[in-house]
Amino acid sequence: MHSRTRSAGPPHPWRAPCVPIPPPGPPPPRPRARRARRRPLPPGGPFAAAFAGAGRGFPGRGGGRGRGPGGPGGRGRGADAPPPVDRAEVAGWFTGRLPDDWTAVAPELTVDRDEITVVVTVPEPTAEVGTEPAAADAARSGRIARFREDTRARRVEVAEAAQERFGRTVSWGARCGDVTELFTTVSAPVMTRLRQSERLVLDTLVDAGVARSRSDALVWSVRLVGQHADEWLTQLREAMQSVEEVRAQGPKLG
């Protein structure tokens, strides 16, 4: 038999050379998703965060809105409202704190939840200004203006002490004869909700040119009620004053 010897030649055209496959390595690291940081919630659950420190509850459930108890201040008052004060205490404090020439006539005090208004009576001009009413009124207005300029620093000092004691802004005014002028006073915003019939009243005043906007119409309506129901409002304020005095004498909580 004849033996055949395969000679080394070029590789087969459809057979690729063997290439060693490297062993599999570790998979590449995946990018980590960024998580939003959560703020710690105050004690009481997630709803406590919405009302923490706000002093308000759900509308119509007290906490200063609607017709609920409204906290320790009474009906409709929020927890952030200043505590009720004894009006006799306020009058006595101002009588002792004001200079003697300011209290020759007892000053007129008006107290509400936001402001204490003090109206001081100043003496009328002694010089003759004629018989014309306009001249007399102008002289009284000038006397009030002089009082305002001369007592500015003293009034600021008294107002700061009263605000620290009673938690209310102090505004000033002066009366000379029949002329009364109020100096810088507080204009506090009041939020309210009106139904359609009530809004129509305001819109009628705006359309008729009585007021420029609904806000002005609401102010106009409040002033009109105050003029025509002055006696009833006075009796109501006196009754509420007695209630606040009795409440102020009660035990203090917390």
XYZ file of C-alpha atoms in Angstrom:
254
model
C 0.000 0.000 0.000
C 1.059 3.415 -0.718
C 0.767 5.954 2.122
C -0.495 9.412 1.390
C 1.059 12.383 3.070
C -1.062 15.580 3.406
C 1.030 18.512 2.561
C 0.617 21.750 4.434
C -1.179 24.179 2.239
C -3.414 27.217 2.557
C -6.417 26.890 4.872
C -9.744 25.929 3.565
C -11.546 28.922 2.111
C -14.673 28.602 4.361
C -12.928 27.504 7.542
C -11.794 30.435 9.773
C -8.762 30.104 11.937
C -9.362 29.258 15.588
C -9.153 32.277 17.877
C -9.144 31.691 21.648
C -12.157 33.229 23.446
C -11.228 35.113 26.636
C -12.998 34.062 29.808
C -16.023 36.192 30.771
C -15.245 39.040 33.181
C -17.474 40.856 35.728
C -20.366 42.877 34.265
C -19.935 46.673 34.082
C -21.465 48.606 37.025
C -24.950 49.978 36.463
C -25.555 53.701 37.029
C -27.337 54.337 40.335
C -30.591 56.217 40.174
C -30.654 59.432 42.217
C -33.314 59.459 44.896
C -34.966 62.638 46.025
C -34.287 63.517 49.595
C -37.318 63.388 51.797
C -37.787 66.046 54.374
C -38.474 64.736 57.838
C -42.095 65.093 58.830
C -43.066 66.559 62.175
C -44.751 64.324 64.731
C -48.346 63.684 63.875
C -48.134 62.259 60.372
C -48.030 63.836 56.912
C -51.040 66.094 57.481
C -49.401 67.673 60.500
C -46.774 69.192 58.188
C -49.412 71.180 56.306
C -50.848 72.717 59.428
C -47.794 72.840 61.699
C -47.364 76.364 63.020
C -50.098 77.778 60.810
C -52.633 78.170 63.604
C -55.459 77.222 61.286
C -57.596 74.158 60.928
C -59.936 72.964 58.259
C -62.336 75.643 56.993
C -65.507 75.728 59.002
C -64.087 73.490 61.743
C -62.719 76.103 64.097
C -59.048 76.986 64.096
C -59.767 80.571 63.091
C -62.076 79.964 60.119
C -65.748 79.495 59.720
C -67.964 79.351 62.758
C -65.971 76.923 64.857
C -64.505 77.663 68.268
C -61.387 79.130 66.707
C -58.984 78.402 69.514
C -58.699 80.027 72.907
C -59.584 83.477 71.596
C -63.266 82.686 71.086
C -65.427 82.036 68.066
C -63.765 82.698 64.747
C -60.330 83.489 66.201
C -57.187 81.665 65.160
C -54.437 80.422 67.399
C -52.182 83.230 66.110
C -54.664 85.938 67.128
C -53.621 88.119 70.074
C -55.233 87.235 73.382
C -58.183 89.320 74.575
C -57.299 92.249 76.799
C -59.099 94.023 79.577
C -60.074 97.436 78.236
C -59.973 98.927 81.723
C -56.383 97.718 82.019
C -55.502 99.317 78.675
C -57.087 102.625 79.709
C -55.326 102.600 83.065
C -51.953 101.776 81.509
C -52.176 104.627 78.984
C -53.369 107.055 81.650
C -50.289 106.304 83.728
C -47.891 106.148 80.764
C -48.905 109.285 78.873
C -47.610 112.716 79.918
C -49.846 114.738 82.223
C -50.593 117.430 79.639
C -51.938 114.702 77.309
C -54.390 113.413 79.909
C -55.980 116.685 81.053
C -58.943 115.248 79.155
C -59.148 111.463 79.212
C -57.902 110.136 75.860
C -60.324 108.166 73.716
C -59.260 104.534 73.301
C -60.527 102.109 70.663
C -59.327 98.511 70.971
C -59.811 95.616 68.567
C -57.874 92.440 67.733
C -55.228 94.239 65.659
C -54.947 97.813 66.836
C -55.228 100.253 69.728
C -56.172 103.755 68.612
C -55.424 106.578 71.039
C -57.025 109.985 70.400
C -55.576 112.758 72.543
C -57.436 116.031 73.152
C -55.256 119.099 72.609
C -56.181 122.609 73.788
C -57.701 125.014 71.313
C -55.797 128.067 70.071
C -56.078 131.024 72.422
C -55.592 133.721 69.784
C -58.594 135.159 68.005
C -58.933 133.788 64.505
C -62.101 135.576 63.499
C -65.701 134.526 63.321
C -65.460 132.475 60.157
C -65.948 128.731 60.822
C -63.369 127.866 58.167
C -60.719 129.968 59.919
C -61.463 128.355 63.288
C -61.264 124.860 61.808
C -57.992 125.702 60.069
C -56.540 126.932 63.382
C -57.578 123.688 65.090
C -56.053 121.622 62.292
C -52.829 123.587 62.658
C -52.771 122.908 66.379
C -53.221 119.176 65.696
C -50.396 119.247 63.148
C -48.101 120.959 65.678
C -48.978 118.331 68.290
C -48.173 115.561 65.821
C -44.744 116.963 64.974
C -43.740 117.882 68.531
C -44.724 114.540 70.077
C -43.492 112.131 67.419
C -40.580 110.658 69.394
C -42.614 110.334 72.607
C -45.502 108.629 70.799
C -43.163 106.106 69.176
C -41.703 105.246 72.577
C -45.133 104.744 74.149
C -46.376 102.745 71.158
C -43.449 100.296 71.317
C -44.022 99.686 75.020
C -47.769 99.182 74.526
C -47.250 96.812 71.597
C -44.906 94.662 73.665
C -47.403 94.553 76.528
C -50.715 94.080 74.691
C -49.607 92.522 71.373
C -51.354 95.152 69.227
C -50.236 97.988 66.998
C -50.804 101.441 68.454
C -52.160 104.247 66.267
C -52.594 107.862 67.231
C -54.989 110.713 66.632
C -55.782 114.123 68.057
C -58.925 116.145 68.687
C -59.105 119.910 68.937
C -62.608 121.281 69.385
C -64.786 119.822 66.651
C -61.842 118.729 64.488
C -60.532 115.171 64.840
C -57.683 113.771 62.777
C -56.262 110.255 62.822
C -52.604 109.746 62.050
C -51.193 106.589 60.444
C -53.591 103.735 61.160
C -53.601 100.023 60.394
C -55.347 98.764 57.276
C -55.770 95.061 57.993
C -56.831 92.663 55.201
C -60.019 90.696 55.812
C -60.695 87.577 53.728
C -64.258 86.476 53.126
C -66.339 84.302 50.815
C -69.540 85.606 49.297
C -72.342 83.792 47.534
C -73.758 84.917 44.215
C -76.544 87.037 45.682
C -74.021 88.840 47.885
C -71.586 89.320 45.010
C -74.352 90.821 42.924
C -74.783 93.533 45.539
C -71.128 94.465 45.220
C -71.235 94.303 41.420
C -74.252 96.621 41.396
C -72.320 99.207 43.398
C -69.379 98.876 41.021
C -71.533 99.169 37.878
C -73.321 102.212 39.312
C -70.020 103.983 39.927
C -70.392 104.039 43.716
C -67.221 101.954 44.127
C -64.280 101.191 41.869
C -63.992 97.510 42.746
C -65.559 94.818 44.864
C -63.123 95.622 47.666
C -64.177 99.286 47.673
C -67.829 98.249 47.535
C -67.343 96.012 50.568
C -65.693 98.866 52.489
C -68.543 101.181 51.482
C -71.110 98.661 52.717
C -69.359 98.267 56.061
C -69.263 102.030 56.560
C -72.931 102.335 55.644
C -73.873 99.682 58.190
C -71.752 101.445 60.785
C -73.564 104.741 60.203
C -77.091 103.352 60.326
C -76.550 100.792 63.071
C -74.315 102.805 65.359
C -76.506 102.406 68.446
C -76.848 98.645 67.985
C -73.122 98.232 67.331
C -72.331 100.254 70.454
C -74.480 97.969 72.579
C -72.887 94.933 70.951
C -69.362 96.235 71.660
C -70.258 96.892 75.298
C -71.603 93.365 75.656
C -68.485 91.888 74.025
C -66.302 94.028 76.278
C -67.893 92.433 79.332
C -67.347 88.985 77.839
C -63.664 89.671 77.158
C -63.131 91.039 80.672
C -64.620 87.894 82.206
C -62.596 85.675 79.845
C -59.384 87.510 80.750
C -59.999 86.776 84.429
C -60.171 83.015 83.814
C -57.335 80.530 84.285
C -54.469 80.551 81.805
C -53.872 77.330 79.884
C -50.454 76.013 79.057
